[in-house]
Amino acid sequence: MSSGNYYNDETCVAMLNQQDQQAIALLMQRLYPALCLYAESFLEDKQWAEEMAEDAFVNLWQRKGKFPNMSAVKAYLYTSTRNLCFNKLATIKTRKHIQERLDGEYDTPTESTVLRHIVQAEVMAQIMNAVESLPPVLQQTFKMAYLEGLSNNEIAIAIAKNEQVVRNYKMRALAKIREKLADKDLLWLFLLIASQTYKN
Amino acid sequence: MEKSRIYEAMEIAGLIVRSRNAALTDSEQAKLSAWINEDPRNASLYAQFQRDINVHQLLKQMDGYDFAKSLAKVRHRITGKRIMSKNISKLVSVSRIRWMAAAVVILALGMGTWFMLNDQRVSSSLNHTTVSTYKNDVEPGRTGSILHFPDGSTVNLDTLQSNSLNTSIGFITKNEQFASFQKKDPGNSIAGHLVLETPRSRTQSFKLPDGTIAWLNSSSTIRFPTTFSHNVREVEITGEVYFEVAHDALKPFRVKASEETVEVLGTHFNINAYPYKQHQVTTLLEGSVKVSGVILEPSQQFSAGKISSADTSLVIAWKNGYFQFGHHTVFREVIAQLENWYDIEVEYEGMIPERTFYGKIPRHLSLVNTLTILEELDVHFRLEGKKLTILR
């Protein structure tokens, strides 16, 4: 069941600054996927990416810092993740230099490239968060339609409503996503803790 | 790496997201364009986000990360205790995005985000060995125009040194917003007509004697009297012009274009009378106009005797500094816009691609950066001087 808890960015940061452990869960919910995406841009390995992201959140916690806002938290996480990834790359390089490969595959990325990876991760974070922040009923319909490719008819059957209702849900979901992504405020306004977990 | 550069990157990301879902302010647009122009790889990244399928793929990738496992591990490390799984689900239940194989259902919602309603478009990723070559780059268009006087003399507004010029008939002034002309002698006698012309690669916003502002796209003209008559305001245009007409109930404003004359009282509308458009297209944004005896309502369009509804943001994207292509924009039209704005000649090596394009590109980009973005759509180019060839 949806717990219906809404935490805005300011609250999450305040919780972090007060060393409230719940903050880490909330921050990870928003930032973990994008941070993994960012790490994978360097390491090109899913598992390593997840590990780097975990380490970054642990570092964030252990730093016991006072962050002024969410942007500062993100900047810290991106920096920490990058450093962790570079260390990892150096380790790989050391091992690899024994082999013949000279194609520079594990060369340290330039600052320009690093910044581009941040841009990509941030764009995707916003999009994903917009989808995740949909109210449960709209989110469910949206995901069935766009991510699972179900027709209106199939969705209607699945949620026991008629097709017109399904179309209506879709329209509203798209409008909300668009509204969210058009918002001047780059920070999240709400975190909706979703009720359903979809299992494959 | 400086923190400030990280914040800049985050800001650019925000602009990219917003640009797809709302109109950017002038300064935001300038910032985004500057970033795109900085490096071709930035242009490529921007291009990536113009394609829905790329966004869907990245979302899928993000969904594949094991959030629950990582959260558990992090909590274990920061508390030193094992967290019972039921506590996790009480605090955070994650809805995971799931995909069914390759099926991407695309729907159109006007300007759309990366998820659209209706239209079934299969994005084909062809395996190409064609590669684009760019021998040089071409600057984008900019503000500039030529004012033609009744006696045949001309004044070039972009080379005008100061912000005002005294001529025999009147004063020309220009500022950040627009240029304007004010007749010298205050009497009502009409001293003749002026013609403001934008050559290729130029655009100009201009304030007419009655306060109406006209925005001219490249390769356009507007012919207007030095003073309007007492009962009507009449102008004549070629090319593409967007108007914000000053309200005057006593004097209707009439625009004569290639096919129809448009009559207005006080309103915002766009007329596209370019040759590349088969017929003149008149689009109303605000207010009310009468064209060919038909009264248009906001967001309506008149062309070749028919009314239809218009995506107004698409129609005046040029005025707001963008190329914007919608679901019905054919390749030929994309090219026509590029030809006008960059002042280039275009040739086709093979068939004209039969594709529609969807996307938004800032107009301030250099030609190579714009083409890099269009390459995302599986089109390849050769640029030499001012000649652009669309490769097979």
XYZ file of C-alpha atoms in Angstrom:
592
model
C 0.000 0.000 0.000
C 1.238 3.469 -0.710
C 2.577 5.102 2.373
C 1.944 8.482 0.791
C 4.991 10.124 2.303
C 6.236 13.234 0.575
C 9.713 14.527 1.246
C 11.020 17.479 -0.640
C 14.688 18.089 -1.352
C 15.164 20.462 1.557
C 13.833 17.886 3.998
C 16.089 15.144 2.654
C 19.159 17.347 2.922
C 18.191 18.447 6.418
C 17.784 14.812 7.446
C 21.203 14.019 6.037
C 22.758 16.922 7.896
C 21.156 15.662 11.086
C 22.578 12.206 10.483
C 19.126 10.697 10.117
C 19.641 7.342 8.408
C 16.374 7.540 6.557
C 17.986 10.264 4.462
C 20.286 7.769 2.798
C 17.395 5.608 1.662
C 15.561 8.624 0.284
C 18.629 10.006 -1.453
C 19.468 6.642 -2.930
C 15.970 6.308 -4.271
C 16.420 9.519 -6.217
C 20.064 9.429 -7.116
C 21.276 5.837 -7.153
C 20.131 4.884 -10.683
C 21.623 8.036 -12.206
C 24.832 7.600 -10.230
C 25.156 4.016 -11.454
C 24.602 5.241 -15.003
C 27.336 7.802 -14.431
C 29.741 5.223 -13.022
C 29.024 2.820 -15.845
C 30.008 5.550 -18.327
C 33.536 5.180 -16.982
C 33.730 1.532 -16.088
C 31.427 -0.059 -18.653
C 30.551 -2.747 -16.155
C 27.216 -2.893 -14.382
C 28.389 -4.545 -11.209
C 31.362 -2.276 -10.720
C 29.089 0.678 -11.364
C 26.742 -0.433 -8.607
C 29.693 -0.895 -6.250
C 31.057 2.572 -6.948
C 27.628 4.089 -6.366
C 27.307 2.254 -3.065
C 30.748 3.452 -1.988
C 29.811 7.018 -2.889
C 26.726 6.916 -0.675
C 28.716 5.405 2.157
C 31.277 8.203 1.747
C 28.467 10.733 1.765
C 27.220 9.399 5.068
C 30.585 9.095 6.694
C 31.642 12.568 5.682
C 29.152 13.898 8.251
C 29.035 17.078 6.249
C 26.588 19.943 6.344
C 25.246 20.383 2.856
C 23.489 23.640 1.951
C 21.187 22.080 -0.654
C 20.535 19.077 -2.891
C 22.799 20.397 -5.646
C 25.702 20.327 -3.230
C 24.864 16.735 -2.291
C 24.760 15.738 -5.942
C 28.012 17.546 -6.682
C 29.635 15.657 -3.846
C 28.290 12.322 -5.081
C 29.425 12.940 -8.654
C 32.890 13.932 -7.473
C 33.200 10.999 -5.117
C 31.966 8.541 -7.741
C 34.350 9.890 -10.315
C 37.303 9.547 -7.953
C 36.273 6.009 -7.062
C 35.922 5.131 -10.743
C 39.315 6.602 -11.605
C 40.912 4.604 -8.803
C 39.232 1.519 -10.166
C 40.430 2.298 -13.677
C 43.979 2.716 -12.392
C 43.758 -0.687 -10.738
C 42.509 -2.285 -13.913
C 45.193 -0.560 -15.928
C 47.909 -1.853 -13.661
C 46.683 -5.389 -14.088
C 46.196 -4.994 -17.791
C 49.600 -3.572 -18.537
C 50.918 -7.068 -18.176
C 48.915 -7.918 -21.281
C 49.672 -6.654 -24.732
C 46.782 -4.271 -25.040
C 47.886 -0.770 -25.931
C 44.638 0.617 -27.210
C 44.220 3.012 -24.298
C 40.839 1.590 -23.456
C 41.305 2.420 -19.814
C 42.804 5.863 -20.276
C 41.646 8.413 -17.777
C 38.769 10.369 -19.309
C 39.216 14.091 -19.830
C 37.391 16.666 -17.737
C 35.265 17.504 -20.755
C 34.100 13.896 -20.998
C 33.470 13.675 -17.266
C 31.210 16.721 -17.440
C 29.309 15.254 -20.366
C 28.664 12.127 -18.357
C 27.277 14.269 -15.565
C 24.958 15.999 -18.027
C 23.675 12.667 -19.283
C 23.178 11.235 -15.797
C 21.368 14.358 -14.609
C 19.004 14.436 -17.586
C 18.093 10.798 -17.029
C 17.702 11.360 -13.284
C 15.124 14.048 -13.928
C 13.182 11.966 -16.412
C 13.160 8.907 -14.216
C 12.138 10.894 -11.176
C 9.294 12.471 -13.106
C 7.966 9.025 -13.937
C 8.499 7.751 -10.417
C 6.683 10.707 -8.938
C 3.424 9.963 -10.706
C 0.539 9.029 -8.438
C 0.284 5.231 -8.166
C -2.687 4.745 -10.431
C -1.287 6.901 -13.229
C 2.190 5.475 -12.792
C 0.941 1.941 -13.091
C -0.995 2.713 -16.269
C 1.912 4.656 -17.709
C 4.355 1.831 -17.165
C 2.033 -0.783 -18.577
C 1.471 1.334 -21.659
C 4.929 2.669 -22.418
C 7.260 0.257 -20.780
C 5.488 -3.024 -21.123
C 3.821 -2.132 -24.398
C 0.330 -3.176 -23.411
C -2.620 -1.948 -25.452
C -5.384 0.108 -23.875
C -7.562 -2.955 -23.953
C -5.038 -5.105 -22.134
C -4.502 -2.428 -19.513
C -8.230 -1.980 -19.077
C -8.587 -5.663 -18.321
C -5.606 -5.663 -15.992
C -6.834 -2.774 -13.878
C -10.531 -3.571 -14.220
C -11.560 -0.250 -15.729
C -12.869 0.647 -19.154
C -10.689 1.850 -22.031
C -11.772 5.458 -21.785
C -10.485 5.541 -18.227
C -7.184 4.062 -19.388
C -6.820 6.723 -22.081
C -7.625 9.350 -19.514
C -4.981 8.019 -17.134
C -2.388 8.029 -19.891
C -3.143 11.604 -20.879
C -2.932 12.749 -17.296
C 0.298 10.857 -16.710
C 1.926 12.446 -19.752
C 0.688 15.871 -18.764
C 2.085 15.481 -15.265
C 5.447 14.262 -16.525
C 5.649 17.123 -18.924
C 4.652 19.626 -16.268
C 7.280 18.218 -13.974
C 10.005 18.364 -16.574
C 9.029 21.879 -17.596
C 9.353 23.103 -14.032
C 11.846 25.902 -13.468
C 12.869 24.393 -10.182
C 15.540 21.879 -11.050
C 15.219 20.195 -7.710
C 12.607 17.655 -6.921
C 9.461 18.873 -5.344
C 8.064 15.609 -4.222
C 9.110 12.084 -3.709
C 6.211 9.768 -3.982
C 7.008 6.453 -2.469
C 5.467 4.072 -4.926
C 3.278 1.276 -3.805
C 3.887 -1.367 -6.338
C 6.925 -3.356 -7.017
C 6.730 -5.012 -10.362
C 8.219 -8.411 -10.521
C 9.123 -10.039 -13.769
C 37.929 19.712 -11.402
C 36.231 22.798 -10.065
C 32.889 22.425 -8.328
C 31.493 25.254 -10.421
C 31.909 23.222 -13.588
C 29.901 20.424 -12.035
C 27.100 22.842 -11.198
C 27.235 24.160 -14.748
C 26.873 20.626 -16.094
C 23.871 20.070 -13.844
C 22.373 23.307 -15.066
C 22.879 22.318 -18.706
C 21.097 19.042 -17.997
C 18.190 21.008 -16.577
C 18.056 23.165 -19.685
C 18.081 20.158 -21.984
C 15.172 18.643 -20.094
C 13.192 21.867 -20.005
C 13.855 22.705 -23.628
C 11.956 19.607 -24.629
C 8.989 20.472 -22.459
C 8.727 24.243 -22.280
C 10.074 27.414 -23.838
C 13.427 28.594 -22.617
C 14.120 32.235 -21.849
C 16.572 34.055 -24.099
C 19.432 33.753 -21.657
C 18.723 30.071 -21.007
C 18.690 29.433 -24.711
C 21.951 31.305 -25.153
C 23.529 29.253 -22.405
C 22.412 25.987 -23.938
C 23.514 27.007 -27.427
C 26.908 28.072 -26.122
C 27.374 24.690 -24.522
C 26.333 22.835 -27.666
C 28.682 24.970 -29.751
C 31.602 24.392 -27.409
C 32.330 20.867 -28.556
C 30.912 18.550 -31.235
C 30.565 15.861 -28.598
C 28.227 18.188 -26.713
C 26.183 18.526 -29.892
C 26.098 14.740 -30.154
C 24.889 14.392 -26.606
C 22.178 16.970 -27.217
C 21.236 15.062 -30.365
C 20.996 11.871 -28.367
C 18.255 13.405 -26.280
C 16.262 14.340 -29.342
C 15.599 10.661 -29.974
C 13.016 8.951 -27.826
C 14.512 5.530 -28.239
C 17.791 6.618 -26.670
C 15.931 7.859 -23.614
C 13.957 4.632 -23.371
C 17.137 2.592 -23.568
C 18.812 4.593 -20.829
C 15.763 4.268 -18.605
C 15.865 0.551 -19.135
C 19.534 0.508 -18.199
C 18.804 2.449 -15.039
C 16.026 0.071 -14.161
C 18.461 -2.800 -14.325
C 20.527 -1.605 -11.390
C 19.844 -3.538 -8.231
C 18.600 -0.803 -5.970
C 17.315 -3.024 -3.208
C 20.553 -4.940 -2.896
C 22.680 -1.802 -2.929
C 20.470 -0.102 -0.384
C 20.752 -3.068 1.923
C 24.525 -3.100 1.579
C 24.853 0.609 2.200
C 22.618 0.466 5.254
C 24.609 -2.445 6.562
C 27.822 -0.511 6.132
C 26.622 2.671 7.766
C 24.854 1.079 10.690
C 26.970 -2.009 11.031
C 23.808 -4.001 11.467
C 21.799 -6.208 9.197
C 18.544 -4.596 8.236
C 15.559 -6.861 8.194
C 14.060 -6.927 4.726
C 10.631 -6.073 6.008
C 11.962 -2.762 7.304
C 13.173 -1.911 3.848
C 9.830 -2.451 2.283
C 8.145 -0.343 4.914
C 10.408 2.596 4.224
C 10.943 2.350 0.545
C 9.207 0.299 -2.046
C 10.551 0.814 -5.452
C 8.505 0.487 -8.537
C 10.731 -0.802 -11.213
C 10.367 0.066 -14.808
C 9.975 -3.031 -16.899
C 10.261 -3.392 -20.601
C 8.840 -5.865 -22.942
C 11.456 -6.741 -25.540
C 11.913 -4.140 -28.248
C 8.368 -2.842 -28.502
C 8.413 0.886 -28.064
C 4.959 2.361 -28.156
C 5.187 5.952 -29.234
C 2.401 8.448 -28.768
C 2.218 12.080 -29.839
C 1.376 14.783 -27.339
C 1.904 18.041 -29.187
C 5.415 19.024 -28.300
C 5.844 15.836 -26.392
C 8.395 14.697 -23.877
C 10.108 11.474 -24.682
C 6.864 9.593 -24.443
C 4.330 10.342 -27.076
C 0.736 9.387 -27.844
C -0.583 7.832 -31.088
C 1.905 7.747 -33.846
C 3.622 4.427 -34.494
C 7.126 5.151 -35.521
C 9.643 2.415 -35.901
C 13.076 3.826 -35.509
C 15.367 1.982 -37.780
C 19.020 1.846 -36.997
C 20.553 1.088 -40.324
C 24.069 -0.133 -40.474
C 25.778 2.617 -42.341
C 29.189 2.826 -43.766
C 28.480 6.357 -44.985
C 30.369 8.971 -43.064
C 29.847 12.727 -43.156
C 32.671 15.018 -44.123
C 32.887 18.670 -43.185
C 35.574 20.699 -44.896
C 34.589 23.844 -43.006
C 31.863 25.274 -40.821
C 29.253 27.948 -41.476
C 28.129 30.586 -39.022
C 24.451 30.713 -38.112
C 22.252 33.630 -39.078
C 22.002 36.758 -36.995
C 20.186 40.050 -36.660
C 20.486 42.300 -39.672
C 18.521 43.864 -42.478
C 18.494 46.469 -45.209
C 16.099 49.383 -45.273
C 15.210 50.594 -48.762
C 14.092 54.208 -49.207
C 11.656 55.610 -51.800
C 14.516 57.341 -53.590
C 16.341 54.062 -54.044
C 18.973 54.607 -51.370
C 19.541 51.936 -48.735
C 20.752 51.690 -45.174
C 22.277 48.495 -43.876
C 21.055 48.078 -40.307
C 23.680 45.617 -39.150
C 26.554 47.792 -40.181
C 24.964 50.863 -38.617
C 27.600 52.200 -36.239
C 25.456 54.106 -33.802
C 22.020 53.362 -32.469
C 20.318 56.013 -34.515
C 20.610 57.515 -37.933
C 19.203 60.748 -39.251
C 17.985 60.483 -42.830
C 16.187 62.968 -45.033
C 12.797 61.421 -44.321
C 13.139 60.296 -40.757
C 15.083 58.681 -37.923
C 16.182 55.088 -37.834
C 16.808 53.804 -34.350
C 17.831 50.403 -33.116
C 18.190 48.775 -29.718
C 18.439 45.250 -28.310
C 14.776 44.565 -28.948
C 14.092 45.965 -32.374
C 14.866 48.610 -34.957
C 12.378 51.276 -35.918
C 11.729 54.197 -38.184
C 10.146 57.492 -37.244
C 9.094 59.935 -39.926
C 10.499 63.434 -39.606
C 7.717 65.837 -40.414
C 4.773 65.213 -38.121
C 2.192 65.837 -40.805
C 0.000 63.075 -42.087
C 1.151 63.188 -45.684
C 2.643 59.915 -46.789
C 6.198 60.457 -48.015
C 6.319 57.114 -49.705
C 6.958 53.507 -48.801
C 9.916 51.868 -47.201
C 10.919 48.269 -47.682
C 12.744 46.398 -44.946
C 14.547 43.390 -46.314
C 16.261 40.527 -44.551
C 18.697 38.740 -46.827
C 19.504 35.097 -46.233
C 21.088 34.382 -42.910
C 19.585 37.449 -41.290
C 16.592 38.125 -39.068
C 15.188 41.388 -37.835
C 12.527 42.622 -35.464
C 11.150 45.980 -36.447
C 8.682 48.453 -34.956
C 6.354 49.991 -37.518
C 5.098 53.599 -37.283
C 1.956 52.539 -35.400
C 3.797 50.529 -32.749
C 3.187 47.141 -34.351
C 6.241 44.888 -34.137
C 7.147 42.641 -37.030
C 9.717 39.853 -36.827
C 11.201 38.950 -40.172
C 12.741 35.553 -40.750
C 15.568 35.312 -43.292
C 14.869 36.092 -46.939
C 11.826 38.191 -46.201
C 10.585 41.694 -46.833
C 7.990 44.054 -45.484
C 6.794 47.097 -47.361
C 5.168 49.813 -45.266
C 4.305 53.512 -45.613
C 6.255 56.134 -43.702
C 2.931 57.052 -42.092
C -0.190 54.961 -42.095
C -3.315 56.425 -43.648
C -6.156 57.696 -41.464
C -8.483 54.739 -41.814
C -6.386 51.675 -42.432
C -2.869 50.313 -41.869
C -1.594 48.380 -44.857
C 1.657 46.502 -45.335
C 2.919 43.962 -47.829
C 5.235 41.048 -47.104
C 7.213 38.277 -48.723
C 8.886 35.343 -46.948
C 7.945 34.771 -43.326
C 6.906 37.423 -40.842
C 5.436 37.237 -37.363
C 3.345 40.179 -36.158
C 2.300 41.586 -32.820
C -0.141 44.199 -33.942
C -0.757 47.321 -31.877
C -4.398 47.611 -31.053
C -6.317 50.313 -32.882
C -10.036 49.800 -33.193
C -10.379 52.582 -35.734
C -7.698 51.358 -38.085
C -7.652 47.704 -39.108
C -4.241 46.300 -39.923
C -3.944 44.520 -43.252
C -1.121 42.350 -44.481
C -0.872 41.485 -48.128
C 1.123 38.336 -48.779
C 1.657 35.914 -51.642
C -1.896 34.574 -51.768
C -4.265 36.009 -49.212
C -4.535 39.343 -47.462
C -4.865 39.069 -43.697
C -6.958 41.601 -41.808
C -6.518 42.170 -38.084
C -7.587 44.428 -35.264
C -4.958 43.758 -32.615
C -3.313 40.439 -32.391
C -0.353 38.038 -32.745
C -0.019 35.961 -35.875
C 2.497 34.436 -38.263
C 2.434 34.386 -42.041
C 4.622 31.936 -43.890
C 4.679 32.832 -47.558
C 7.977 31.206 -48.459
C 8.182 29.658 -51.912
C 9.096 26.290 -50.396
C 5.679 26.134 -48.830
C 3.211 25.222 -51.541
C 0.738 27.759 -50.206
C 0.767 30.725 -47.871
C 0.165 29.643 -44.280
C -1.366 32.122 -41.864
C -1.365 31.088 -38.200
C -3.109 32.965 -35.402
C -1.684 32.925 -31.893
C -3.744 35.518 -30.044
C -6.575 37.835 -30.938
C -8.510 37.591 -34.145
C -7.787 37.833 -37.862
C -9.814 37.583 -41.012
C -8.240 35.935 -43.994
C -9.999 35.401 -47.276
C -13.317 36.171 -45.625
C -12.745 33.595 -42.886
C -12.285 34.596 -39.253
C -9.591 32.601 -37.484
C -9.472 31.750 -33.818
C -6.292 31.409 -31.788
C -4.270 28.292 -32.649
C -5.953 28.054 -36.026
C -4.224 28.118 -39.352
C -5.395 29.031 -42.821
C -3.831 27.671 -45.980
C -5.079 27.026 -49.512
C -8.652 27.725 -48.538
C -8.678 25.409 -45.533
C -8.644 25.949 -41.789
C -6.802 23.568 -39.523
C -5.477 23.585 -35.999
C -1.854 24.492 -35.537
C 0.869 23.727 -33.078
C 1.654 27.384 -32.535
C 4.912 26.806 -30.709
C 6.132 24.958 -33.769
C 5.086 27.747 -36.112
C 6.867 30.536 -34.265
C 9.805 28.471 -33.029
C 11.984 30.442 -35.477
C 11.129 33.698 -33.775
C 12.058 32.164 -30.426
C 15.412 31.052 -31.744
C 14.777 27.418 -32.613
C 14.304 25.148 -35.552
C 11.436 22.985 -34.476
C 10.244 20.060 -36.478
C 6.967 18.310 -35.854
C 5.464 15.053 -36.961
C 4.553 16.351 -40.367
C 7.755 18.186 -41.119
C 9.187 16.605 -44.233
C 12.866 16.552 -44.985
C 12.516 19.052 -47.788
C 11.190 21.628 -45.335
C 14.018 21.046 -42.869
C 16.484 21.693 -45.667
C 14.663 24.823 -46.818
C 14.960 26.278 -43.339
C 18.668 25.479 -43.211
C 19.223 27.011 -46.625
C 17.656 30.280 -45.573
C 19.320 30.539 -42.199
C 22.837 29.482 -43.140
C 22.733 30.829 -46.686
C 23.820 27.565 -48.270
C 23.009 25.606 -51.416
C 21.844 22.047 -51.006
C 22.139 19.093 -53.356
C 21.046 15.495 -53.049
C 23.358 12.676 -53.993
C 20.549 10.153 -54.047
C 16.850 10.192 -53.319
C 15.422 12.770 -50.964
C 14.983 10.928 -47.672
C 11.352 10.131 -47.089
C 11.330 10.824 -43.420
C 9.614 13.086 -41.041
C 11.644 14.652 -38.328
C 10.779 15.471 -34.784
C 12.980 17.613 -32.650
C 14.141 21.020 -31.592
C 17.495 22.576 -32.404
C 18.649 26.045 -31.310
C 19.232 28.357 -34.259
C 22.420 29.827 -32.821
C 24.456 26.747 -33.560
C 27.033 26.688 -36.289
C 26.032 24.611 -39.292
C 28.311 21.678 -38.484
C 26.847 21.375 -35.007
C 23.313 21.473 -36.372
C 24.176 18.829 -38.948
C 25.796 16.670 -36.261
C 22.437 16.687 -34.522
C 20.587 15.794 -37.721
C 23.026 12.938 -38.280
C 21.377 11.204 -35.356
C 18.498 10.638 -37.730
C 20.624 8.568 -40.089
C 21.314 11.322 -42.610
C 24.855 12.103 -43.722
C 26.381 15.201 -45.235
C 29.282 16.651 -47.106
C 29.952 20.331 -46.585
C 32.327 22.312 -48.786
C 32.227 26.062 -48.520
C 28.549 26.941 -48.776
C 27.538 23.808 -50.626
C 25.868 21.040 -48.669
C 25.391 17.625 -50.196
C 23.007 15.116 -48.685
C 24.755 11.800 -49.100
C 23.085 8.599 -50.235
